[in-house]
Amino acid sequence: MNSSCEISVVIASHRPDYIQACIDSLIASRELFPASEIIVVADYPHEVLAQHNSAITWIFHAHRSISAKRNVGAAIARGSLIAFTDDDCYVDINWIASGVSYCKEHGECVGVEGHTTVEVPAVAIAGPLREYKRLEKRGYRTNNIVYRAEAFRAVNGFDERFELQREDMDLAFSMLALGKTIDYCEDLCVTHRLRANEPWDLLKSTLRRRWDPLLYKKHKRLYRGWIGSPCTLSFLMSVALQLCIATAFAGLLPAPGVCIGILVVVLSFFAGRRIGRSKVTPVQFGIEILSYLIGPWILFAVLIGASWKYKTFLIY
């Protein structure tokens, strides 16, 4: 490891099957900017990986919390810049050098977010490809962002109450609330891998909305400006149609069978749109429809519980 270090790259990892590709890309990027270090904080045994990647600092942290792992890595970071990416990403060969160069040329910003591209496999795999495309939009995501270490520590790093989601936006919002600026640079490029074989991904994402009320409580104006509502149009339409069916069976509306047919068509449309061009089986398609059917009710339960926990109110 170089004695001089301008930038520290921190990866919070809980996917041992993905981390090596990320490491390989970072090592290649580091060769163009040696005044850097790579820190991986993993919640799984990493002895074998460490033996094959001895130039990297490895830390074991048992708690699965992404925020906690990133804070552990940032605590030992020696660089004046701290860059974050995820274990299911791989960076452009100029990623490290571009991050340093941008921050040197734009001293007014406390950080810079890069451009993320979602991997499109040569062979179709089972996975919500279209849904992953949301990662290509700006959102202060810590799979591709660089912060000045001084600014990061001034807001006490990541709020560890956000264990698995919204920790990145909370960190950015905390800086923006102080009047700081976080820039965007297309030359800071990361590719996000398309993870396969996660059939219940939609419900998993729904459960992770339990941190939205906390984010809303801390940053009401920024939450409404960037996120708007925790409820998606697809979920709201699912609820509306299910209520129509219940009303029809109660005798207040005619033709409950027609309402059921419309619900199936609408949910099939949303399921197909989410999957996109990915390889799909009838079972997976059915899981997606079921997720859109029960997901809204799980979301409401999660939001109500979290609103009670954090002494705020966010349902829509």
mmCIF file of C-alpha atoms in Angstrom:
data_model
loop_
_atom_site.group_PDB
_atom_site.id
_atom_site.type_symbol
_atom_site.label_atom_id
_atom_site.label_comp_id
_atom_site.label_asym_id
_atom_site.label_seq_id
_atom_site.Cartn_x
_atom_site.Cartn_y
_atom_site.Cartn_z
ATOM 1 C CA MET A 1 0.000 0.000 0.000
ATOM 2 C CA ASN A 2 1.301 3.453 -0.919
ATOM 3 C CA SER A 3 2.333 5.689 1.954
ATOM 4 C CA SER A 4 0.589 8.616 0.212
ATOM 5 C CA CYS A 5 -3.115 8.302 -0.341
ATOM 6 C CA GLU A 6 -5.409 10.853 -1.949
ATOM 7 C CA ILE A 7 -8.533 8.748 -2.263
ATOM 8 C CA SER A 8 -9.924 5.776 -0.353
ATOM 9 C CA VAL A 9 -12.427 3.444 -2.010
ATOM 10 C CA VAL A 10 -14.838 1.761 0.411
ATOM 11 C CA ILE A 11 -17.007 -1.239 -0.519
ATOM 12 C CA ALA A 12 -19.595 -2.658 1.877
ATOM 13 C CA SER A 13 -19.956 -6.270 0.767
ATOM 14 C CA HIS A 14 -22.429 -9.053 1.533
ATOM 15 C CA ARG A 15 -22.191 -10.865 -1.829
ATOM 16 C CA PRO A 16 -19.055 -13.042 -1.914
ATOM 17 C CA ASP A 17 -19.988 -14.333 -5.376
ATOM 18 C CA TYR A 18 -19.840 -10.834 -6.872
ATOM 19 C CA ILE A 19 -17.006 -9.058 -5.087
ATOM 20 C CA GLN A 20 -14.081 -10.409 -7.152
ATOM 21 C CA ALA A 21 -15.239 -8.728 -10.380
ATOM 22 C CA CYS A 22 -15.550 -5.463 -8.482
ATOM 23 C CA ILE A 23 -12.074 -5.858 -7.018
ATOM 24 C CA ASP A 24 -10.521 -6.680 -10.395
ATOM 25 C CA SER A 25 -11.934 -3.492 -11.901
ATOM 26 C CA LEU A 26 -10.751 -1.382 -8.955
ATOM 27 C CA ILE A 27 -7.237 -2.813 -9.091
ATOM 28 C CA ALA A 28 -7.062 -1.959 -12.801
ATOM 29 C CA SER A 29 -8.320 1.558 -12.043
ATOM 30 C CA ARG A 30 -5.843 1.907 -9.181
ATOM 31 C CA GLU A 31 -2.913 1.173 -11.498
ATOM 32 C CA LEU A 32 -3.632 4.505 -13.218
ATOM 33 C CA PHE A 33 -3.786 6.305 -9.861
ATOM 34 C CA PRO A 34 -1.559 4.541 -7.309
ATOM 35 C CA ALA A 35 -2.104 7.181 -4.578
ATOM 36 C CA SER A 36 -5.231 5.355 -3.508
ATOM 37 C CA GLU A 37 -6.401 2.528 -1.288
ATOM 38 C CA ILE A 38 -9.199 -0.028 -1.466
ATOM 39 C CA ILE A 39 -11.094 -1.088 1.665
ATOM 40 C CA VAL A 40 -13.607 -3.929 1.664
ATOM 41 C CA VAL A 41 -15.846 -4.386 4.711
ATOM 42 C CA ALA A 42 -17.535 -7.788 4.452
ATOM 43 C CA ASP A 43 -20.002 -9.670 6.619
ATOM 44 C CA TYR A 44 -18.785 -13.101 5.461
ATOM 45 C CA PRO A 45 -15.499 -15.046 5.858
ATOM 46 C CA HIS A 46 -13.029 -13.494 3.426
ATOM 47 C CA GLU A 47 -9.729 -15.230 4.202
ATOM 48 C CA VAL A 48 -9.428 -16.868 0.775
ATOM 49 C CA LEU A 49 -10.342 -13.661 -1.025
ATOM 50 C CA ALA A 50 -7.835 -11.729 1.086
ATOM 51 C CA GLN A 51 -5.051 -14.167 0.167
ATOM 52 C CA HIS A 52 -5.701 -13.580 -3.533
ATOM 53 C CA ASN A 53 -6.092 -9.819 -3.089
ATOM 54 C CA SER A 54 -3.406 -8.907 -0.587
ATOM 55 C CA ALA A 55 -3.132 -5.274 -1.742
ATOM 56 C CA ILE A 56 -6.601 -4.598 -0.357
ATOM 57 C CA THR A 57 -7.572 -3.861 3.239
ATOM 58 C CA TRP A 58 -10.162 -6.385 4.403
ATOM 59 C CA ILE A 59 -12.354 -5.930 7.462
ATOM 60 C CA PHE A 60 -14.911 -8.339 8.849
ATOM 61 C CA HIS A 61 -18.054 -6.729 10.221
ATOM 62 C CA ALA A 62 -20.736 -9.195 11.249
ATOM 63 C CA HIS A 63 -23.703 -6.833 11.097
ATOM 64 C CA ARG A 64 -25.389 -6.827 7.682
ATOM 65 C CA SER A 65 -26.090 -3.093 7.877
ATOM 66 C CA ILE A 66 -24.714 -1.321 4.812
ATOM 67 C CA SER A 67 -24.415 1.960 6.709
ATOM 68 C CA ALA A 68 -22.446 0.384 9.535
ATOM 69 C CA LYS A 69 -20.036 -1.345 7.168
ATOM 70 C CA ARG A 70 -19.420 1.828 5.186
ATOM 71 C CA ASN A 71 -18.776 3.796 8.373
ATOM 72 C CA VAL A 72 -16.294 1.160 9.523
ATOM 73 C CA GLY A 73 -14.421 1.465 6.239
ATOM 74 C CA ALA A 74 -14.553 5.261 6.202
ATOM 75 C CA ALA A 75 -13.232 5.403 9.771
ATOM 76 C CA ILE A 76 -9.855 4.012 8.672
ATOM 77 C CA ALA A 77 -9.761 5.735 5.273
ATOM 78 C CA ARG A 78 -6.589 7.759 4.814
ATOM 79 C CA GLY A 79 -7.569 9.683 1.699
ATOM 80 C CA SER A 80 -8.880 13.236 1.606
ATOM 81 C CA LEU A 81 -11.552 11.787 -0.684
ATOM 82 C CA ILE A 82 -13.737 8.762 0.055
ATOM 83 C CA ALA A 83 -15.270 6.947 -2.908
ATOM 84 C CA PHE A 84 -18.054 4.398 -2.607
ATOM 85 C CA THR A 85 -19.137 1.605 -4.910
ATOM 86 C CA ASP A 86 -20.961 -1.693 -4.412
ATOM 87 C CA ASP A 87 -19.844 -5.299 -4.690
ATOM 88 C CA ASP A 88 -22.265 -5.936 -7.571
ATOM 89 C CA CYS A 89 -20.675 -3.211 -9.700
ATOM 90 C CA TYR A 90 -17.476 -2.848 -11.654
ATOM 91 C CA VAL A 91 -15.825 0.490 -12.313
ATOM 92 C CA ASP A 92 -14.366 2.072 -15.423
ATOM 93 C CA ILE A 93 -10.585 1.935 -15.633
ATOM 94 C CA ASN A 94 -10.418 5.743 -15.214
ATOM 95 C CA TRP A 95 -12.910 5.811 -12.332
ATOM 96 C CA ILE A 96 -10.478 6.549 -9.496
ATOM 97 C CA ALA A 97 -8.431 9.084 -11.468
ATOM 98 C CA SER A 98 -11.580 10.810 -12.759
ATOM 99 C CA GLY A 99 -12.980 11.177 -9.247
ATOM 100 C CA VAL A 100 -9.800 12.802 -7.969
ATOM 101 C CA SER A 101 -9.434 15.031 -11.013
ATOM 102 C CA TYR A 102 -13.013 16.291 -10.815
ATOM 103 C CA CYS A 103 -12.801 17.149 -7.129
ATOM 104 C CA LYS A 104 -9.528 18.994 -7.655
ATOM 105 C CA GLU A 105 -11.028 21.055 -10.481
ATOM 106 C CA HIS A 106 -14.294 21.799 -8.662
ATOM 107 C CA GLY A 107 -13.343 22.845 -5.168
ATOM 108 C CA GLU A 108 -16.810 24.211 -4.433
ATOM 109 C CA CYS A 109 -18.498 20.794 -4.311
ATOM 110 C CA VAL A 110 -18.397 18.366 -1.389
ATOM 111 C CA GLY A 111 -18.917 15.379 -3.639
ATOM 112 C CA VAL A 112 -19.586 14.134 -7.131
ATOM 113 C CA GLU A 113 -21.951 11.445 -8.337
ATOM 114 C CA GLY A 114 -21.058 9.451 -11.428
ATOM 115 C CA HIS A 115 -22.970 7.844 -14.267
ATOM 116 C CA THR A 116 -24.195 4.283 -13.742
ATOM 117 C CA THR A 117 -25.012 1.914 -16.594
ATOM 118 C CA VAL A 118 -26.910 -1.318 -16.021
ATOM 119 C CA GLU A 119 -25.256 -4.376 -17.512
ATOM 120 C CA VAL A 120 -27.117 -6.031 -20.368
ATOM 121 C CA PRO A 121 -25.970 -9.670 -20.510
ATOM 122 C CA ALA A 122 -25.269 -11.233 -23.904
ATOM 123 C CA VAL A 123 -27.553 -14.120 -22.926
ATOM 124 C CA ALA A 124 -30.955 -13.317 -21.447
ATOM 125 C CA ILE A 125 -31.233 -14.191 -17.766
ATOM 126 C CA ALA A 126 -34.095 -14.208 -15.317
ATOM 127 C CA GLY A 127 -34.186 -10.804 -13.700
ATOM 128 C CA PRO A 128 -36.127 -7.513 -13.717
ATOM 129 C CA LEU A 129 -33.943 -5.776 -16.317
ATOM 130 C CA ARG A 130 -36.265 -2.839 -16.834
ATOM 131 C CA GLU A 131 -36.534 -2.285 -13.075
ATOM 132 C CA TYR A 132 -32.743 -2.174 -12.767
ATOM 133 C CA LYS A 133 -32.697 0.652 -15.312
ATOM 134 C CA ARG A 134 -33.845 3.015 -12.545
ATOM 135 C CA LEU A 135 -30.244 2.889 -11.302
ATOM 136 C CA GLU A 136 -29.193 4.862 -14.380
ATOM 137 C CA LYS A 137 -31.011 7.922 -13.039
ATOM 138 C CA ARG A 138 -29.390 10.316 -10.597
ATOM 139 C CA GLY A 139 -30.127 9.651 -6.949
ATOM 140 C CA TYR A 140 -26.919 10.149 -4.921
ATOM 141 C CA ARG A 141 -26.469 6.368 -4.889
ATOM 142 C CA THR A 142 -23.385 5.076 -3.145
ATOM 143 C CA ASN A 143 -22.610 2.581 -5.870
ATOM 144 C CA ASN A 144 -20.929 5.465 -7.703
ATOM 145 C CA ILE A 145 -20.106 8.567 -5.690
ATOM 146 C CA VAL A 146 -17.095 10.401 -4.242
ATOM 147 C CA TYR A 147 -17.192 12.617 -1.144
ATOM 148 C CA ARG A 148 -14.620 14.832 0.477
ATOM 149 C CA ALA A 149 -13.642 13.077 3.697
ATOM 150 C CA GLU A 150 -13.914 16.306 5.676
ATOM 151 C CA ALA A 151 -17.531 16.853 4.565
ATOM 152 C CA PHE A 152 -18.411 13.192 5.153
ATOM 153 C CA ARG A 153 -17.154 13.336 8.724
ATOM 154 C CA ALA A 154 -18.728 16.743 9.363
ATOM 155 C CA VAL A 155 -22.195 15.142 9.070
ATOM 156 C CA ASN A 156 -21.035 12.077 11.073
ATOM 157 C CA GLY A 157 -21.075 9.755 8.059
ATOM 158 C CA PHE A 158 -23.994 7.441 7.441
ATOM 159 C CA ASP A 159 -26.907 7.355 9.855
ATOM 160 C CA GLU A 160 -26.790 3.705 10.915
ATOM 161 C CA ARG A 161 -30.516 3.593 11.531
ATOM 162 C CA PHE A 162 -30.782 3.208 7.739
ATOM 163 C CA GLU A 163 -29.567 -0.371 7.632
ATOM 164 C CA LEU A 164 -30.297 -1.481 4.070
ATOM 165 C CA GLN A 165 -31.827 1.418 2.129
ATOM 166 C CA ARG A 166 -32.076 5.220 1.922
ATOM 167 C CA GLU A 167 -28.748 5.654 3.709
ATOM 168 C CA ASP A 168 -27.237 7.170 0.576
ATOM 169 C CA MET A 169 -29.963 9.774 0.087
ATOM 170 C CA ASP A 170 -29.915 10.615 3.790
ATOM 171 C CA LEU A 171 -26.190 11.325 3.630
ATOM 172 C CA ALA A 172 -26.580 13.501 0.546
ATOM 173 C CA PHE A 173 -29.634 15.302 1.953
ATOM 174 C CA SER A 174 -27.701 16.048 5.165
ATOM 175 C CA MET A 175 -25.039 17.811 3.104
ATOM 176 C CA LEU A 176 -27.528 19.598 0.846
ATOM 177 C CA ALA A 177 -29.402 20.855 3.924
ATOM 178 C CA LEU A 178 -26.195 22.646 4.956
ATOM 179 C CA GLY A 179 -26.078 24.444 1.612
ATOM 180 C CA LYS A 180 -23.418 22.179 0.118
ATOM 181 C CA THR A 181 -23.362 21.051 -3.509
ATOM 182 C CA ILE A 182 -22.967 17.545 -4.910
ATOM 183 C CA ASP A 183 -22.091 17.556 -8.597
ATOM 184 C CA TYR A 184 -22.620 15.043 -11.372
ATOM 185 C CA CYS A 185 -19.925 13.838 -13.772
ATOM 186 C CA GLU A 186 -20.601 11.503 -16.699
ATOM 187 C CA ASP A 187 -16.913 10.592 -16.902
ATOM 188 C CA LEU A 188 -17.190 8.832 -13.544
ATOM 189 C CA CYS A 189 -18.524 5.548 -14.914
ATOM 190 C CA VAL A 190 -19.692 2.390 -13.147
ATOM 191 C CA THR A 191 -21.517 -0.634 -14.532
ATOM 192 C CA HIS A 192 -24.121 -2.248 -12.285
ATOM 193 C CA ARG A 193 -24.476 -5.977 -12.750
ATOM 194 C CA LEU A 194 -27.879 -7.547 -13.331
ATOM 195 C CA ARG A 195 -28.401 -10.016 -10.516
ATOM 196 C CA ALA A 196 -30.366 -13.103 -11.468
ATOM 197 C CA ASN A 197 -32.481 -15.552 -9.487
ATOM 198 C CA GLU A 198 -34.086 -13.069 -7.110
ATOM 199 C CA PRO A 199 -37.768 -13.828 -7.823
ATOM 200 C CA TRP A 200 -39.144 -11.854 -4.889
ATOM 201 C CA ASP A 201 -37.119 -8.710 -5.558
ATOM 202 C CA LEU A 202 -40.193 -6.455 -5.686
ATOM 203 C CA LEU A 203 -41.418 -7.516 -2.251
ATOM 204 C CA LYS A 204 -37.899 -7.212 -0.852
ATOM 205 C CA SER A 205 -37.746 -3.632 -2.116
ATOM 206 C CA THR A 206 -41.193 -3.003 -0.654
ATOM 207 C CA LEU A 207 -40.104 -4.172 2.792
ATOM 208 C CA ARG A 208 -37.097 -1.854 2.591
ATOM 209 C CA ARG A 209 -39.414 1.128 2.314
ATOM 210 C CA ARG A 210 -39.608 0.918 6.098
ATOM 211 C CA TRP A 211 -36.847 3.510 6.215
ATOM 212 C CA ASP A 212 -38.789 6.055 4.148
ATOM 213 C CA PRO A 213 -40.615 7.557 7.154
ATOM 214 C CA LEU A 214 -37.273 8.188 8.876
ATOM 215 C CA LEU A 215 -35.877 9.848 5.752
ATOM 216 C CA TYR A 216 -39.061 11.908 5.461
ATOM 217 C CA LYS A 217 -38.861 12.944 9.110
ATOM 218 C CA LYS A 218 -35.284 14.168 8.701
ATOM 219 C CA HIS A 219 -35.654 15.816 5.287
ATOM 220 C CA LYS A 220 -39.318 16.551 4.463
ATOM 221 C CA ARG A 221 -38.711 19.085 1.687
ATOM 222 C CA LEU A 222 -35.935 17.142 -0.014
ATOM 223 C CA TYR A 223 -37.886 13.885 0.296
ATOM 224 C CA ARG A 224 -40.898 15.360 -1.506
ATOM 225 C CA GLY A 225 -38.657 17.005 -4.085
ATOM 226 C CA TRP A 226 -36.625 13.910 -4.957
ATOM 227 C CA ILE A 227 -38.889 10.969 -4.111
ATOM 228 C CA GLY A 228 -42.350 12.473 -3.936
ATOM 229 C CA SER A 229 -44.223 9.504 -2.508
ATOM 230 C CA PRO A 230 -43.313 6.008 -1.311
ATOM 231 C CA CYS A 231 -46.344 4.697 -3.241
ATOM 232 C CA THR A 232 -45.857 3.914 -6.924
ATOM 233 C CA LEU A 233 -48.569 4.334 -9.559
ATOM 234 C CA SER A 234 -48.655 0.565 -10.081
ATOM 235 C CA PHE A 235 -49.325 -0.067 -6.384
ATOM 236 C CA LEU A 236 -52.028 2.613 -6.232
ATOM 237 C CA MET A 237 -53.787 1.162 -9.268
ATOM 238 C CA SER A 238 -53.593 -2.325 -7.758
ATOM 239 C CA VAL A 239 -55.235 -1.106 -4.568
ATOM 240 C CA ALA A 240 -57.941 0.801 -6.452
ATOM 241 C CA LEU A 241 -58.859 -2.236 -8.549
ATOM 242 C CA GLN A 242 -58.856 -4.566 -5.568
ATOM 243 C CA LEU A 243 -61.209 -2.196 -3.749
ATOM 244 C CA CYS A 244 -63.472 -2.152 -6.822
ATOM 245 C CA ILE A 245 -63.590 -5.961 -6.752
ATOM 246 C CA ALA A 246 -64.446 -5.971 -3.051
ATOM 247 C CA THR A 247 -67.172 -3.382 -3.681
ATOM 248 C CA ALA A 248 -68.551 -5.456 -6.573
ATOM 249 C CA PHE A 249 -68.747 -8.590 -4.444
ATOM 250 C CA ALA A 250 -70.546 -6.550 -1.793
ATOM 251 C CA GLY A 251 -73.205 -5.812 -4.408
ATOM 252 C CA LEU A 252 -72.420 -2.110 -4.724
ATOM 253 C CA LEU A 253 -70.915 -2.469 -8.197
ATOM 254 C CA PRO A 254 -71.977 -4.794 -11.022
ATOM 255 C CA ALA A 255 -69.921 -7.508 -12.740
ATOM 256 C CA PRO A 256 -67.179 -8.477 -10.264
ATOM 257 C CA GLY A 257 -65.801 -10.839 -12.911
ATOM 258 C CA VAL A 258 -65.098 -7.874 -15.187
ATOM 259 C CA CYS A 259 -63.251 -6.097 -12.373
ATOM 260 C CA ILE A 260 -61.135 -9.211 -11.760
ATOM 261 C CA GLY A 261 -60.322 -9.424 -15.468
ATOM 262 C CA ILE A 262 -59.234 -5.779 -15.555
ATOM 263 C CA LEU A 263 -57.059 -6.340 -12.462
ATOM 264 C CA VAL A 264 -55.315 -9.327 -14.069
ATOM 265 C CA VAL A 265 -54.686 -7.385 -17.286
ATOM 266 C CA VAL A 266 -53.332 -4.340 -15.447
ATOM 267 C CA LEU A 267 -51.059 -6.349 -13.134
ATOM 268 C CA SER A 268 -49.825 -8.405 -16.094
ATOM 269 C CA PHE A 269 -48.912 -5.157 -17.838
ATOM 270 C CA PHE A 270 -46.943 -3.890 -14.844
ATOM 271 C CA ALA A 271 -45.232 -7.267 -14.391
ATOM 272 C CA GLY A 272 -44.222 -7.356 -18.048
ATOM 273 C CA ARG A 273 -42.996 -3.780 -17.947
ATOM 274 C CA ARG A 274 -40.877 -4.475 -14.878
ATOM 275 C CA ILE A 275 -39.287 -7.586 -16.344
ATOM 276 C CA GLY A 276 -38.598 -5.940 -19.689
ATOM 277 C CA ARG A 277 -36.586 -8.067 -22.098
ATOM 278 C CA SER A 278 -35.296 -10.438 -19.459
ATOM 279 C CA LYS A 279 -35.757 -14.171 -19.708
ATOM 280 C CA VAL A 280 -38.954 -15.060 -17.897
ATOM 281 C CA THR A 281 -40.747 -18.255 -16.947
ATOM 282 C CA PRO A 282 -44.479 -18.611 -16.228
ATOM 283 C CA VAL A 283 -43.602 -19.107 -12.559
ATOM 284 C CA GLN A 284 -41.595 -15.873 -12.439
ATOM 285 C CA PHE A 285 -44.338 -13.986 -14.238
ATOM 286 C CA GLY A 286 -46.859 -15.309 -11.714
ATOM 287 C CA ILE A 287 -44.606 -14.228 -8.834
ATOM 288 C CA GLU A 288 -44.446 -10.713 -10.262
ATOM 289 C CA ILE A 289 -48.236 -10.508 -10.549
ATOM 290 C CA LEU A 290 -48.634 -11.822 -7.001
ATOM 291 C CA SER A 291 -46.095 -9.265 -5.798
ATOM 292 C CA TYR A 292 -48.110 -6.447 -7.348
ATOM 293 C CA LEU A 293 -51.242 -7.912 -5.748
ATOM 294 C CA ILE A 294 -50.007 -8.120 -2.164
ATOM 295 C CA GLY A 295 -47.154 -5.597 -2.311
ATOM 296 C CA PRO A 296 -49.294 -2.491 -1.703
ATOM 297 C CA TRP A 297 -50.752 -3.913 1.496
ATOM 298 C CA ILE A 298 -47.288 -4.866 2.734
ATOM 299 C CA LEU A 299 -46.133 -1.341 1.889
ATOM 300 C CA PHE A 300 -48.951 0.275 3.857
ATOM 301 C CA ALA A 301 -48.247 -1.981 6.852
ATOM 302 C CA VAL A 302 -44.541 -1.159 6.673
ATOM 303 C CA LEU A 303 -45.155 2.594 6.406
ATOM 304 C CA ILE A 304 -47.639 2.624 9.269
ATOM 305 C CA GLY A 305 -45.278 0.642 11.509
ATOM 306 C CA ALA A 306 -42.281 2.809 10.653
ATOM 307 C CA SER A 307 -44.300 6.017 11.049
ATOM 308 C CA TRP A 308 -45.215 4.893 14.547
ATOM 309 C CA LYS A 309 -41.617 3.923 15.315
ATOM 310 C CA TYR A 310 -40.099 7.211 14.140
ATOM 311 C CA LYS A 311 -42.921 9.447 15.445
ATOM 312 C CA THR A 312 -43.842 10.853 12.052
ATOM 313 C CA PHE A 313 -46.531 10.217 9.444
ATOM 314 C CA LEU A 314 -45.837 9.052 5.894
ATOM 315 C CA ILE A 315 -48.397 6.939 4.054
ATOM 316 C CA TYR A 316 -48.449 8.707 0.711
#
